[in-house]
Coordinates of C-alpha atoms in Angstrom, one line a residue:
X24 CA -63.1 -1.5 177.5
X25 CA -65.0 -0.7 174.2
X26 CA -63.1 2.5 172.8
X27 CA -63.7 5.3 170.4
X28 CA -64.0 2.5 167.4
X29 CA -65.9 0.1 169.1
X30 CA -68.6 3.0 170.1
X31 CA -68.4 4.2 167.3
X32 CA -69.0 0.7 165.3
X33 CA -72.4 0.2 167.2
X34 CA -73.5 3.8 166.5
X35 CA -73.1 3.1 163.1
X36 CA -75.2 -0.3 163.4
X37 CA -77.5 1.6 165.6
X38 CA -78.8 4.1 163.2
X39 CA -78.7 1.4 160.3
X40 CA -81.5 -0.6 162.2
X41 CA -83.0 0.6 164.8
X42 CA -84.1 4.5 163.9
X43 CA -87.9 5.2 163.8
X44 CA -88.5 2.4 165.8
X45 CA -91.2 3.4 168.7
X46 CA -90.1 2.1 172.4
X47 CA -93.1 0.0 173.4
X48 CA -91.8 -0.9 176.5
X49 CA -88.9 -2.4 178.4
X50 CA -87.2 -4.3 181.3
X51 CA -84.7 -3.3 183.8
X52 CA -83.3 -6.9 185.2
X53 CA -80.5 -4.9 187.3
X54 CA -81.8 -1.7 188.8
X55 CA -78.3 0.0 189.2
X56 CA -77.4 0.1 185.3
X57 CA -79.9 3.1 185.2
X58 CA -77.6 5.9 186.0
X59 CA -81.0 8.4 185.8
X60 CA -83.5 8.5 187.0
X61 CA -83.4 7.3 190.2
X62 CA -86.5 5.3 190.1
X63 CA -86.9 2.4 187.0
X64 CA -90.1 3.0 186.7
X65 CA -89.0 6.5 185.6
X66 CA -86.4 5.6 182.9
X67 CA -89.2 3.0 181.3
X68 CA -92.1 5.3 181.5
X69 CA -90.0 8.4 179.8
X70 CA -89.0 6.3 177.0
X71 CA -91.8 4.6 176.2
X72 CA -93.6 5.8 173.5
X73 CA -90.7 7.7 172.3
X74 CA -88.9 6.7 168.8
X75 CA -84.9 6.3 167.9
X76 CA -84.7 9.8 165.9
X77 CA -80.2 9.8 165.7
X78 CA -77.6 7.7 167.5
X79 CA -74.6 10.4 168.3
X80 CA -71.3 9.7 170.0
X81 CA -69.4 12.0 172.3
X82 CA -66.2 9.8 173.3
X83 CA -66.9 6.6 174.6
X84 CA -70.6 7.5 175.2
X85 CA -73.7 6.8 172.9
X86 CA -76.7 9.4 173.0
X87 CA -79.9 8.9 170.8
X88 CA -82.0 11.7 170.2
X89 CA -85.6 11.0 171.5
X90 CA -88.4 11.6 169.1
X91 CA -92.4 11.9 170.0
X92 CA -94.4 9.5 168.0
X93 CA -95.9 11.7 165.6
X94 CA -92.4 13.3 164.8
X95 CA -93.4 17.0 166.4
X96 CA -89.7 17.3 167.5
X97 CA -89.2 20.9 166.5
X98 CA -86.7 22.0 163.5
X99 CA -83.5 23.1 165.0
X100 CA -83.6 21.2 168.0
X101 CA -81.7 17.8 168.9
X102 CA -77.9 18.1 168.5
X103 CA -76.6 21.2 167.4
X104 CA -73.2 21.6 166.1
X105 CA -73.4 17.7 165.4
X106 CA -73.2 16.4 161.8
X107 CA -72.2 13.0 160.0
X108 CA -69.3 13.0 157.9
X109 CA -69.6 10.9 154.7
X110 CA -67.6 8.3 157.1
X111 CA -69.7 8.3 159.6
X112 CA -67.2 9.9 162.1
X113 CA -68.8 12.2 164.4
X114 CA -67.8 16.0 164.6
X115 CA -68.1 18.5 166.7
X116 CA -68.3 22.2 166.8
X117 CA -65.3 24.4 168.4
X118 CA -67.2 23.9 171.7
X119 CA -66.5 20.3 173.8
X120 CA -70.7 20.1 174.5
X121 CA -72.1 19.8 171.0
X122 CA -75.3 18.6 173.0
X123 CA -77.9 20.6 173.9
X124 CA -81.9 20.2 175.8
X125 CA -84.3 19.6 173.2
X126 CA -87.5 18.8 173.5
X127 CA -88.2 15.1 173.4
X128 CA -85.1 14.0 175.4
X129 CA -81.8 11.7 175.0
X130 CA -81.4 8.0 175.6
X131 CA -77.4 7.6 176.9
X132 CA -75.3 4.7 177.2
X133 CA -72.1 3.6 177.9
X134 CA -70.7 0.4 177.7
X135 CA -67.5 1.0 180.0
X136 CA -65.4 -2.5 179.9
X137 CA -68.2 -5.2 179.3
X138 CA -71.4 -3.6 177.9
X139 CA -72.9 -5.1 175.0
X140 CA -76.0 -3.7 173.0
X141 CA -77.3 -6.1 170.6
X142 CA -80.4 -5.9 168.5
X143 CA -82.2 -9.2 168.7
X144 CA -85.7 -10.7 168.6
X145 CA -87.6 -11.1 171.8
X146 CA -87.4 -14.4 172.1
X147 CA -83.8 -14.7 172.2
X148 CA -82.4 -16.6 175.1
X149 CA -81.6 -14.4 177.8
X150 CA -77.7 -13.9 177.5
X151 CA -76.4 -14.7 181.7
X152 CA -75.7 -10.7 182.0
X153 CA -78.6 -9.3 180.8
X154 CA -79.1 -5.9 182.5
X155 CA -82.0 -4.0 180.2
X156 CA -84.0 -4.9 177.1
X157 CA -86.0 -2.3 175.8
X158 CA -88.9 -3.4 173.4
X159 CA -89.5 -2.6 169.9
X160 CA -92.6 -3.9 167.4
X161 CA -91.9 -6.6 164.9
X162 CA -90.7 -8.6 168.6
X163 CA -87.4 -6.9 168.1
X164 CA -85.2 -5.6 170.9
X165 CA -82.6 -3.4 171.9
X166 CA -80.5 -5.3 174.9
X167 CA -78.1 -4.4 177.1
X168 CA -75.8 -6.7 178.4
X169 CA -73.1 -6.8 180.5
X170 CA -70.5 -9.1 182.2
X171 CA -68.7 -6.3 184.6
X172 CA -71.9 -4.5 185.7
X173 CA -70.2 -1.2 185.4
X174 CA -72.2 -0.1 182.2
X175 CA -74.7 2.8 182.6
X176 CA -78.0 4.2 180.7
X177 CA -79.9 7.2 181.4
X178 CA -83.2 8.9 180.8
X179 CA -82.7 12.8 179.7
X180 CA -86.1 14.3 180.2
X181 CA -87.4 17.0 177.7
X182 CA -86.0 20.2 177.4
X183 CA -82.9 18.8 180.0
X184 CA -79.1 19.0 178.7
X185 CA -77.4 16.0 178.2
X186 CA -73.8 17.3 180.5
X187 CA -76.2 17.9 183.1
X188 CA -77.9 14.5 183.5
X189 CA -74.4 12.9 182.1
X190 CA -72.0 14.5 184.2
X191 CA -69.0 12.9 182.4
X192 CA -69.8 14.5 179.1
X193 CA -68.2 17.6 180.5
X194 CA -64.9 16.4 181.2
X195 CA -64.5 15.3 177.4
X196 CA -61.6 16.8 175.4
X197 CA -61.8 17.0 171.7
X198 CA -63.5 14.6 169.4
X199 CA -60.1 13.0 167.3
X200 CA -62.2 13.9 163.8
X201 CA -63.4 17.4 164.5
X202 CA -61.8 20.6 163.7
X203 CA -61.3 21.0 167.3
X204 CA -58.1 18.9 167.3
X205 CA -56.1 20.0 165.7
X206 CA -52.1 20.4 165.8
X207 CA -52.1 23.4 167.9
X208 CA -54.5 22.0 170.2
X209 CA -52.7 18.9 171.2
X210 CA -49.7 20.9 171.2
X211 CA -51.0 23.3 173.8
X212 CA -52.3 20.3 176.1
X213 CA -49.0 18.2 176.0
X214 CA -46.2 21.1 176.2
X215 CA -44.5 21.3 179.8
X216 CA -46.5 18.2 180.7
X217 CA -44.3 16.0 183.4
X218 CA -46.1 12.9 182.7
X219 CA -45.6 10.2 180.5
X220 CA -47.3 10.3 176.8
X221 CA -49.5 7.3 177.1
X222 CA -50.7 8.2 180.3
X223 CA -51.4 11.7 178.3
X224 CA -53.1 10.3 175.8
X225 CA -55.5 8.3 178.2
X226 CA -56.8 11.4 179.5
X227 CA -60.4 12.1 177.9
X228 CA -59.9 15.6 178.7
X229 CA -57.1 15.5 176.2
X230 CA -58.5 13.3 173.3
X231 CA -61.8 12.2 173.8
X232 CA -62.5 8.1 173.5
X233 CA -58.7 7.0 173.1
X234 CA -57.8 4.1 175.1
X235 CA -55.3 1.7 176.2
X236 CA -55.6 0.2 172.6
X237 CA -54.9 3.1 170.7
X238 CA -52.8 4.8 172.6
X239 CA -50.6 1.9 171.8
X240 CA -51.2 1.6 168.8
X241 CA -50.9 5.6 167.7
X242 CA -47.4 5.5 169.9
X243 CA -46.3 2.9 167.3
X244 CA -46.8 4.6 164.4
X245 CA -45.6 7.3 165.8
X246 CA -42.5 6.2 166.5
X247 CA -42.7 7.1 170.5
X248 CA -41.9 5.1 173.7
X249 CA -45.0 5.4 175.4
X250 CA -43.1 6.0 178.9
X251 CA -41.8 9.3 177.5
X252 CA -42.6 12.8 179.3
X253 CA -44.8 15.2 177.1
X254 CA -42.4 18.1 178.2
X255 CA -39.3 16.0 176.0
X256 CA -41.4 15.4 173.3
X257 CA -40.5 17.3 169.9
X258 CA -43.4 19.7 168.0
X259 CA -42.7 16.8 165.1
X260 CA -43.4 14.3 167.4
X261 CA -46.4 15.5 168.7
X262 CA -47.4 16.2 164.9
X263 CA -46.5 12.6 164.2
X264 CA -48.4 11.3 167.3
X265 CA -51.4 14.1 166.3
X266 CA -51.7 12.3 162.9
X267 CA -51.4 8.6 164.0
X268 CA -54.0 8.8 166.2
X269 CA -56.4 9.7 163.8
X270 CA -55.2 6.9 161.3
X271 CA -54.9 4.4 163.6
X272 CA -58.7 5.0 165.0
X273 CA -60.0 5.0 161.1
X274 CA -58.4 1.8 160.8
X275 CA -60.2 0.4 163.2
X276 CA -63.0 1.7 162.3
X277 CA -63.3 0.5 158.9
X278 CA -62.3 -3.4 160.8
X279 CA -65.4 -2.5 162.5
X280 CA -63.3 -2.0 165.7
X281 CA -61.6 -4.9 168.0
X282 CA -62.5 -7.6 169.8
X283 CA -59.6 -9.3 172.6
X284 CA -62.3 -10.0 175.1
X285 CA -66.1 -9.2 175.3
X286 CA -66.8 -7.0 172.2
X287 CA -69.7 -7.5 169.7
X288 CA -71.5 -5.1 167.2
X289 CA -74.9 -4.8 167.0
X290 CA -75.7 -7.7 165.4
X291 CA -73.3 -9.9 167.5
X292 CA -70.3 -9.8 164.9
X293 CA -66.3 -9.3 166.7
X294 CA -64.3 -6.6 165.4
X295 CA -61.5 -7.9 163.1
X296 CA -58.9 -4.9 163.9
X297 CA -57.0 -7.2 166.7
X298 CA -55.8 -9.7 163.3
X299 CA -53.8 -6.2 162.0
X300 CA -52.4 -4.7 165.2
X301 CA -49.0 -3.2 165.8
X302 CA -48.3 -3.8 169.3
X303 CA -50.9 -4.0 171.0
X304 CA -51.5 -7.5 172.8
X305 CA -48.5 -8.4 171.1
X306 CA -45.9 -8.3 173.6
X307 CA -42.9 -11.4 172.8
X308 CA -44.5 -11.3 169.5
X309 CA -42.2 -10.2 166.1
X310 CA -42.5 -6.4 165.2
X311 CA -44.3 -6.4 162.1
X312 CA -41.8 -4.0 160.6
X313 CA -38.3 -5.1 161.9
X314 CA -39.0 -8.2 163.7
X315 CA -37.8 -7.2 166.8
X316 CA -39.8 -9.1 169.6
X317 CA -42.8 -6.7 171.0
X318 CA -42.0 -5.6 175.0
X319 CA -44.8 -4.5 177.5
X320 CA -44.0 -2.2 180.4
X321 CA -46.7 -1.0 182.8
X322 CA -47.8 2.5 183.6
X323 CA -49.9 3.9 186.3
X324 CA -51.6 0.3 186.4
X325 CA -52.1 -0.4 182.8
X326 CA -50.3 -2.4 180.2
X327 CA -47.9 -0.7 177.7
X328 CA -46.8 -2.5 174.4
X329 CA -43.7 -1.2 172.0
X330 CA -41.1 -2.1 169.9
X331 CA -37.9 -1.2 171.6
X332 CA -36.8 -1.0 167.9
X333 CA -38.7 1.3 166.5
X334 CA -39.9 3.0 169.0
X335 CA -37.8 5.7 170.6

C-alpha cells in the first residue's frame, strides 16, 4: 500500500503539472471507485468545469481544492491551517481536521494498496485496471488506475467539509511534520499501551500515514524490536522512535518514495527508496550495519522485519 511518502510523492507531482488545469470531462469505467456521490453522473457533473486550485495530503489521502473557472474562489477559503513547507511536507494546525467547506469543493483520493494516478495523454492505451480518467485540454489526463479495486475518489460539493463526505479523515492522528507531533504527544499515546510498538505505530490515529514500511524501517533506526509492548518502552526510546520516524519518511521522500510492487509517480517513474532500506523486505538478507542476517516475524497479520542484532 502507497504510504505517507508515496502520497506524498504524487502530491508533489500533482501540483507541479496539473494545477489550473479546467476538468472538461471524464470517465468512470468502474462505478464503485466513486466513494461519493452515489450516482457517477454526479461526481462527473460536479467536477466538470472546475479547475485543480492545490493538491493537500492528510495521511494517506490526497485532497485538491476545487476552483470555479474564473477563479471567484473567495480569499480565506480552501484549506485553512494548511501551508507548504519549503520541502513540501504538509503541516497541520494543532487541530487533526485542517480541512474545512469552502466554496468550490474538494476532489479526494486514495490509492489504498494498488491505486495509481498517472498524468497521461488521452490517447494512451488504456492500462487493464483502469477505473477513472478525468479529462483535461491539451488531450491530457488525470487517470486512475488500479489493480486491487479497493481505491476510492469522491466529489465534495461546495460549501461541504471534507471529514464529513470522507469519513476516514477523522480518525487521523497527527501529521509526522507538524507541530502537532511532537515528543509529548507520542509519549502520551504510547504510555501504558499493552500492545506491541509496530502494531502502535500502524494506528493512523496515532501517526497519520505510517505503514508497514516505515514502521519497519523507523523501528530500525531506532533500535527497537518491533514486538515490544509500548508500556516497556523507555521515554528515550520513544524519543528515539519519535525522531526516526520522521527521518526515515524524509528519506523516502527525497527517493521519491518506494516501489516493491505496484507503485508509480505521476509520470509513471518507481520510487528508488527500496535500493537504501534497512530491513524492510530484507529478511535473510545482511544487516547493513553489523551483518547480522535480517529476521521477519509476523504481527496481527502483517510482516515484521529486524535485526536481532541491533534491535533490542
Amino acid at each position: 500500500m502507497p504510504e505517507l511518502p508515496e502520497v506524498e510523492t504524487v502530491r508533489q507531482g500533482l501540483n507541479q503539472l496539473t494545477l489550473g488545469q479546467e476538468i472538461l470531462g471524464g470517465d468512470v469505467l468502474l462505478a464503485r471507485t466513486i466513494a461519493h456521490p452515489l450516482f457517477v453522473e454526479d461526481f462527473l457533473t460536479g467536477l466538470k468545469g472546475k479547475t485543480l486550485a492545490q493538491w493537500h495530503r492528510r495521511g494517506k489521502y490526497l485532497l485538491a481544492e476545487l476552483d470555479d473557472l474564473q477563479g471567484t474562489r473567495g480569499k480565506g477559503q480552501g484549506a485553512r491551517g494548511i501551508e507548504q513547507s519549503p520541502s513540501s511536507s504538509l503541516k497541520l494546525s494543532t487541530q487533526h481536521s485542517g480541512l474545512s467547506a469552502q466554496g468550490t469543493g474538494w476532489l479526494g483520493v486514495h490509492l489504498r494498496m494498488t491505486g495509481q494516478l498517472l498524468w497521461l495523454d488521452q490517447d494512451t492505451p488504456l492500462q487493464k485496471h483502469t477505473r477513472v480518467r478525468l479529462f483535461f485540454a491539451g488531450n491530457r489526463e488525470l487517470r486512475f488506475v488500479d489493480q486491487r479495486t479497493f481505491g476510492q475518489m469522491w466529489w465534495v460539493p461546495p460549501l461541504s467539509n471534507p471529514q464529513e463526505i470522507i469519513t476516514g479523515l477523522k480518525l487521523l492522528g497527527a501529521e509526522p511534520f507538524s507541530a502537532e507531533f511532537d515528543l509529548e504527544y507520542f509519549v502520551s499515546k504510547l504510555a501504558r499501551r499493552q500492545r506491541p510498538i509496530k502494531t502502535a505505530l500502524l494506528d493512523q490515529s496515532i501517526v497519520a500515514g505510517v505503514g508497514n514500511i516505515y514502521a519497519d524501517e523507523a523501528l530500525f533506526k531506532a533500535g527497537i524490536r518491533p514486538e515490544t509492548l509500548c508500556a516497556n518502552l523507555s521515554r528515550q526510546q520513544i524519543e528515539r522512535l519519535h525522531d526516526a520516524v520522521i527521518q526515515v519518511l524524509q528519506a523516502s521522500i527525497a527517493a521519491g518514495g518506494t516501489t516493491f510492487s505496484n507503485f508509480l509517480n505521476v509520470q509513471g517513474i518507481n520510487g528508488n527508496y527500496a535500493g537504501v532500506a534497512w530491513v524492510y523486505n530484507r529478511a535473510g538478507q545482511p544487516c547493513r550495519v553489523c551483518s547480522t542476517p535480517l529476521e521477519r516475524l509476523k504481527l496481527a497479520g502483517r510482516s515484521s522485519h529486524f535485526c536481532p542484532q541491533c534491535q533490542e
